[in-house]
PDB file of C-alpha atoms and ligand atoms in Angstrom:
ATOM      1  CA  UNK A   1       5.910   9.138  -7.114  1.00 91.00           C
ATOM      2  CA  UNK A   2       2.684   9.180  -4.895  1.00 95.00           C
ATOM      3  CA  UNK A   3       2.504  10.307  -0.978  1.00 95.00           C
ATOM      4  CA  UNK A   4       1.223   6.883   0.535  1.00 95.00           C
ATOM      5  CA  UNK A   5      -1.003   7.141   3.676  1.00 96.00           C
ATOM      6  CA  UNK A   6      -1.033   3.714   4.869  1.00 96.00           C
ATOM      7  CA  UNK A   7      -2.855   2.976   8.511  1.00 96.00           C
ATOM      8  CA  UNK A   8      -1.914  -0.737   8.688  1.00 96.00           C
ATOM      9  CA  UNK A   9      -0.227  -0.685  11.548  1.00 93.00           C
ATOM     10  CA  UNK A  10       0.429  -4.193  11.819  1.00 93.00           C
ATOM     11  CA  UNK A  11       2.966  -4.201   8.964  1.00 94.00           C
ATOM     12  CA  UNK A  12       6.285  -4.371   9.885  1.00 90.00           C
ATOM     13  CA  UNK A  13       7.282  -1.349   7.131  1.00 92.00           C
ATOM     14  CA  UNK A  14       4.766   1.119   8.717  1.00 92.00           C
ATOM     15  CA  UNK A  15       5.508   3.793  10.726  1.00 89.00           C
ATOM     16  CA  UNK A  16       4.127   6.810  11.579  1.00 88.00           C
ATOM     17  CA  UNK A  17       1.046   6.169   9.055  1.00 92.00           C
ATOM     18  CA  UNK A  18       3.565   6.490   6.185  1.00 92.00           C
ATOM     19  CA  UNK A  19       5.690   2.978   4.541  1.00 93.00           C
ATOM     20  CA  UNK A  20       9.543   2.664   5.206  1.00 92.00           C
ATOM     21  CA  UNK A  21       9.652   1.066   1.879  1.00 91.00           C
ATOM     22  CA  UNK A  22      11.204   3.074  -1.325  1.00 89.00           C
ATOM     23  CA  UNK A  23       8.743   1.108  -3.252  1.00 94.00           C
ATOM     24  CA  UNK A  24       5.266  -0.963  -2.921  1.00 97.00           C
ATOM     25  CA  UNK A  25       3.612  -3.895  -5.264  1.00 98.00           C
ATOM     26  CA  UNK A  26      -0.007  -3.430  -5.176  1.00 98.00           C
ATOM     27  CA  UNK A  27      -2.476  -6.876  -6.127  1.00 98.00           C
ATOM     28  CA  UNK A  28      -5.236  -7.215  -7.790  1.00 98.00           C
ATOM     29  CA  UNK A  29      -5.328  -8.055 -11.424  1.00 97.00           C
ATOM     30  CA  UNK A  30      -8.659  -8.323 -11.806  1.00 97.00           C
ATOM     31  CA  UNK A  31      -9.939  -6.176  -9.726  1.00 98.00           C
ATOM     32  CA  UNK A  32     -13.829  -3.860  -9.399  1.00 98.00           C
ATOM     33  CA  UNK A  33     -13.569  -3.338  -6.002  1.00 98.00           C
ATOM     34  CA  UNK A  34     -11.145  -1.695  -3.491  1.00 98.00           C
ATOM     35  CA  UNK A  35     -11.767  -4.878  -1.438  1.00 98.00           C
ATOM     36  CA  UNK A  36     -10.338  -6.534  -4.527  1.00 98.00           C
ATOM     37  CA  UNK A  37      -7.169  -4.954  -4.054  1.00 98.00           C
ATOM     38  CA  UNK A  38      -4.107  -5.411  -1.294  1.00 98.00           C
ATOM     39  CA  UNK A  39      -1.006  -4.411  -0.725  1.00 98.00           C
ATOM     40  CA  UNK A  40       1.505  -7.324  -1.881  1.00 98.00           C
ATOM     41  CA  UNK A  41       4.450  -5.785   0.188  1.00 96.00           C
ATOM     42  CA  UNK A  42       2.704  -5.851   3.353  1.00 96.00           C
ATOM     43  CA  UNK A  43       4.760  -8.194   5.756  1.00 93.00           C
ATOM     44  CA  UNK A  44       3.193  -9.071   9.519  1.00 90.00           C
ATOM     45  CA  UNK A  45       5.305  -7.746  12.241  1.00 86.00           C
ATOM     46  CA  UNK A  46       5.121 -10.924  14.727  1.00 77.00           C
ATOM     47  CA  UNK A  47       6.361  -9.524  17.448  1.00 69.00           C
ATOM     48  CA  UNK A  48       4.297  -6.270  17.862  1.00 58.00           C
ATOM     49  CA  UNK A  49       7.143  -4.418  19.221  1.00 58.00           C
ATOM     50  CA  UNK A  50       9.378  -4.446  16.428  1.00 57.00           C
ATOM     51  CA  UNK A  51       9.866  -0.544  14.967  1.00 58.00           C
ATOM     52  CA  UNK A  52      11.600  -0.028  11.530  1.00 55.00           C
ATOM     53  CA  UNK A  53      14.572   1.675  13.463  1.00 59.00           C
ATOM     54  CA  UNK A  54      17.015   1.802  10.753  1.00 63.00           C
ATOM     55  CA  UNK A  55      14.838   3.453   7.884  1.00 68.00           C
ATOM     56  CA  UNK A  56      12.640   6.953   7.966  1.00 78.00           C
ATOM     57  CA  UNK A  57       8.908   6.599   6.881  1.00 83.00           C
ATOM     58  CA  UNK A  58       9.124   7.661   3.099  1.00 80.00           C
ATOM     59  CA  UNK A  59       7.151  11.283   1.846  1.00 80.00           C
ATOM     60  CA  UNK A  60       6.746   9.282  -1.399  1.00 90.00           C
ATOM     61  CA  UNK A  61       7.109   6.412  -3.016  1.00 93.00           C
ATOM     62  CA  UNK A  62       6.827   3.888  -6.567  1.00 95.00           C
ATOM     63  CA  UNK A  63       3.715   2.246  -6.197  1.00 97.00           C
ATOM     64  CA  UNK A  64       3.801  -0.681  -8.554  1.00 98.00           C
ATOM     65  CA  UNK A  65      -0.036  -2.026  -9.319  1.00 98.00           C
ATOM     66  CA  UNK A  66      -1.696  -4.606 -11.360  1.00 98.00           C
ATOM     67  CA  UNK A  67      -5.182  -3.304 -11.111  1.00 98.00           C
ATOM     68  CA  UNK A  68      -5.456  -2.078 -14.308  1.00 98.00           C
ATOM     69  CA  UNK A  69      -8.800  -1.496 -13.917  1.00 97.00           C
ATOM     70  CA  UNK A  70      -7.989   1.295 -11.156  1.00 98.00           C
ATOM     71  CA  UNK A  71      -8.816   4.866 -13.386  1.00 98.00           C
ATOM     72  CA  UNK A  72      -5.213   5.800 -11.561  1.00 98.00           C
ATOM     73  CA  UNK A  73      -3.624   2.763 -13.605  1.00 98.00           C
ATOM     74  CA  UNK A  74      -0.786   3.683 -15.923  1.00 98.00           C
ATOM     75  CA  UNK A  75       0.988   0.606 -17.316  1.00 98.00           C
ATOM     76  CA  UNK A  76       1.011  -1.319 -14.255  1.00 98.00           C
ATOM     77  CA  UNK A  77       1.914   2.069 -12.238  1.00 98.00           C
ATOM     78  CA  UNK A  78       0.106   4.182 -10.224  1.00 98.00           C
ATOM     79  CA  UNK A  79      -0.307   7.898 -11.110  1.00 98.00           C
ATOM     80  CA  UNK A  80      -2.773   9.344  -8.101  1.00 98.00           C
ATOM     81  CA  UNK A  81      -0.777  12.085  -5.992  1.00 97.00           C
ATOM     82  CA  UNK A  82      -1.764  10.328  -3.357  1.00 97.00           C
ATOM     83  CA  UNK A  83      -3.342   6.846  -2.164  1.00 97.00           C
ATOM     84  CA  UNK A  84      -4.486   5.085   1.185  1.00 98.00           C
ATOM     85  CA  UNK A  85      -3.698   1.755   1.955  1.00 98.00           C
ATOM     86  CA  UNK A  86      -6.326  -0.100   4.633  1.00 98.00           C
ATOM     87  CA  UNK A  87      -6.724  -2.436   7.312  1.00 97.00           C
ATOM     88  CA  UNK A  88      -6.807  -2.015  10.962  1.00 92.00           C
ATOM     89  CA  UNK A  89      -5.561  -5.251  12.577  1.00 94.00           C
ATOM     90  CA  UNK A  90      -4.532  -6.584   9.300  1.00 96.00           C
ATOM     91  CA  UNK A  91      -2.136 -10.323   9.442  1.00 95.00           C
ATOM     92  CA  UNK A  92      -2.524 -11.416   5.766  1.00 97.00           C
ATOM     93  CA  UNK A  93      -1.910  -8.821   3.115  1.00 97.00           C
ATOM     94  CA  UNK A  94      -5.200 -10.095   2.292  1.00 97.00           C
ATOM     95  CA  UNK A  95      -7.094  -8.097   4.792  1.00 98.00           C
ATOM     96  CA  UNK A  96      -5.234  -4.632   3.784  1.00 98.00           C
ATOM     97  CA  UNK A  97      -6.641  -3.101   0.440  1.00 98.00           C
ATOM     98  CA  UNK A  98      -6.107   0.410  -1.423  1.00 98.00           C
ATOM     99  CA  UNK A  99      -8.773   2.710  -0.421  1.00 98.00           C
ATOM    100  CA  UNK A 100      -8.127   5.317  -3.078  1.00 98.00           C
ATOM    101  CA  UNK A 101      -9.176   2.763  -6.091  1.00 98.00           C
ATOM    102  CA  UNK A 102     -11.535   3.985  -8.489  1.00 98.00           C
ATOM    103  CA  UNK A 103     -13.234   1.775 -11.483  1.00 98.00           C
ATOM    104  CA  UNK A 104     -12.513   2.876 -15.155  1.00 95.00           C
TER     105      UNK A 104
HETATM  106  S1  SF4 B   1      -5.171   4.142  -6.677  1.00 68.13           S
HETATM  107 FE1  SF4 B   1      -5.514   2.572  -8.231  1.00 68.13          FE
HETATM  108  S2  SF4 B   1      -3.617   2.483  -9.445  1.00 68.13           S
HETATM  109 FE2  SF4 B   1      -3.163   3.508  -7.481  1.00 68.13          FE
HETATM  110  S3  SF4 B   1      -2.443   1.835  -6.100  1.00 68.13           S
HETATM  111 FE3  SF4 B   1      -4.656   2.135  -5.739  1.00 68.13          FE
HETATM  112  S4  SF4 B   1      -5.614   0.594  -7.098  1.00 68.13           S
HETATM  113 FE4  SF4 B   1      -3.508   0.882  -7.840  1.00 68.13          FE
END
């Protein structure tokens, strides 16, 4: 399990800098780059206003990732105590990326 820290605030599972989701997919297969990397479970919340009333932000979570090339890669898991997801102002999960990936 890793503590997420996640400051896309545009994602309809954030809140409170932490993810309401149990678990997260992160992209980037081929990855060198953090900018290579996003977060495939981000999901735009349209209507700005909408809060994740009926779950709690979660301490930790499963963070499923296919950049292998991450030094934190462990058969398509990640093993850092802790990561930060990206992007301020984010609407694709294209624009968010893991800030805490590190090239083997
Ligand atoms: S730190 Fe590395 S292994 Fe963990 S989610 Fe980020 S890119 Fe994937």
């Amino acid at each position: 399990m890793t503590k997420l820290d996640c400051n896309v605030t545009t994602c309809l599972h954030n809140s409170d800098n932490c993810c309401c989701k149990n678990a997260i997919v992160v992209e980037g297969a081929s990855a060198t780059r953090q900018c290579d990397t996003c977060c495939g479970s981000f999901d735009e919340n349209k209507g700005g206003s909408f809060r994740n009333l009926f779950k709690t932000p979660e301490k930790k979570l499963n963070v499923e990732c296919e950049a292998t090339n991450c030094v934190y890669n462990s058969n398509r898991f990640c093993v850092a105590e802790r990561i930060g997801i990206t992007g301020t102002n984010a609407k694709t999960s294209s624009e968010t990326e893991c800030a805490t990936f590190k090239e083997r």
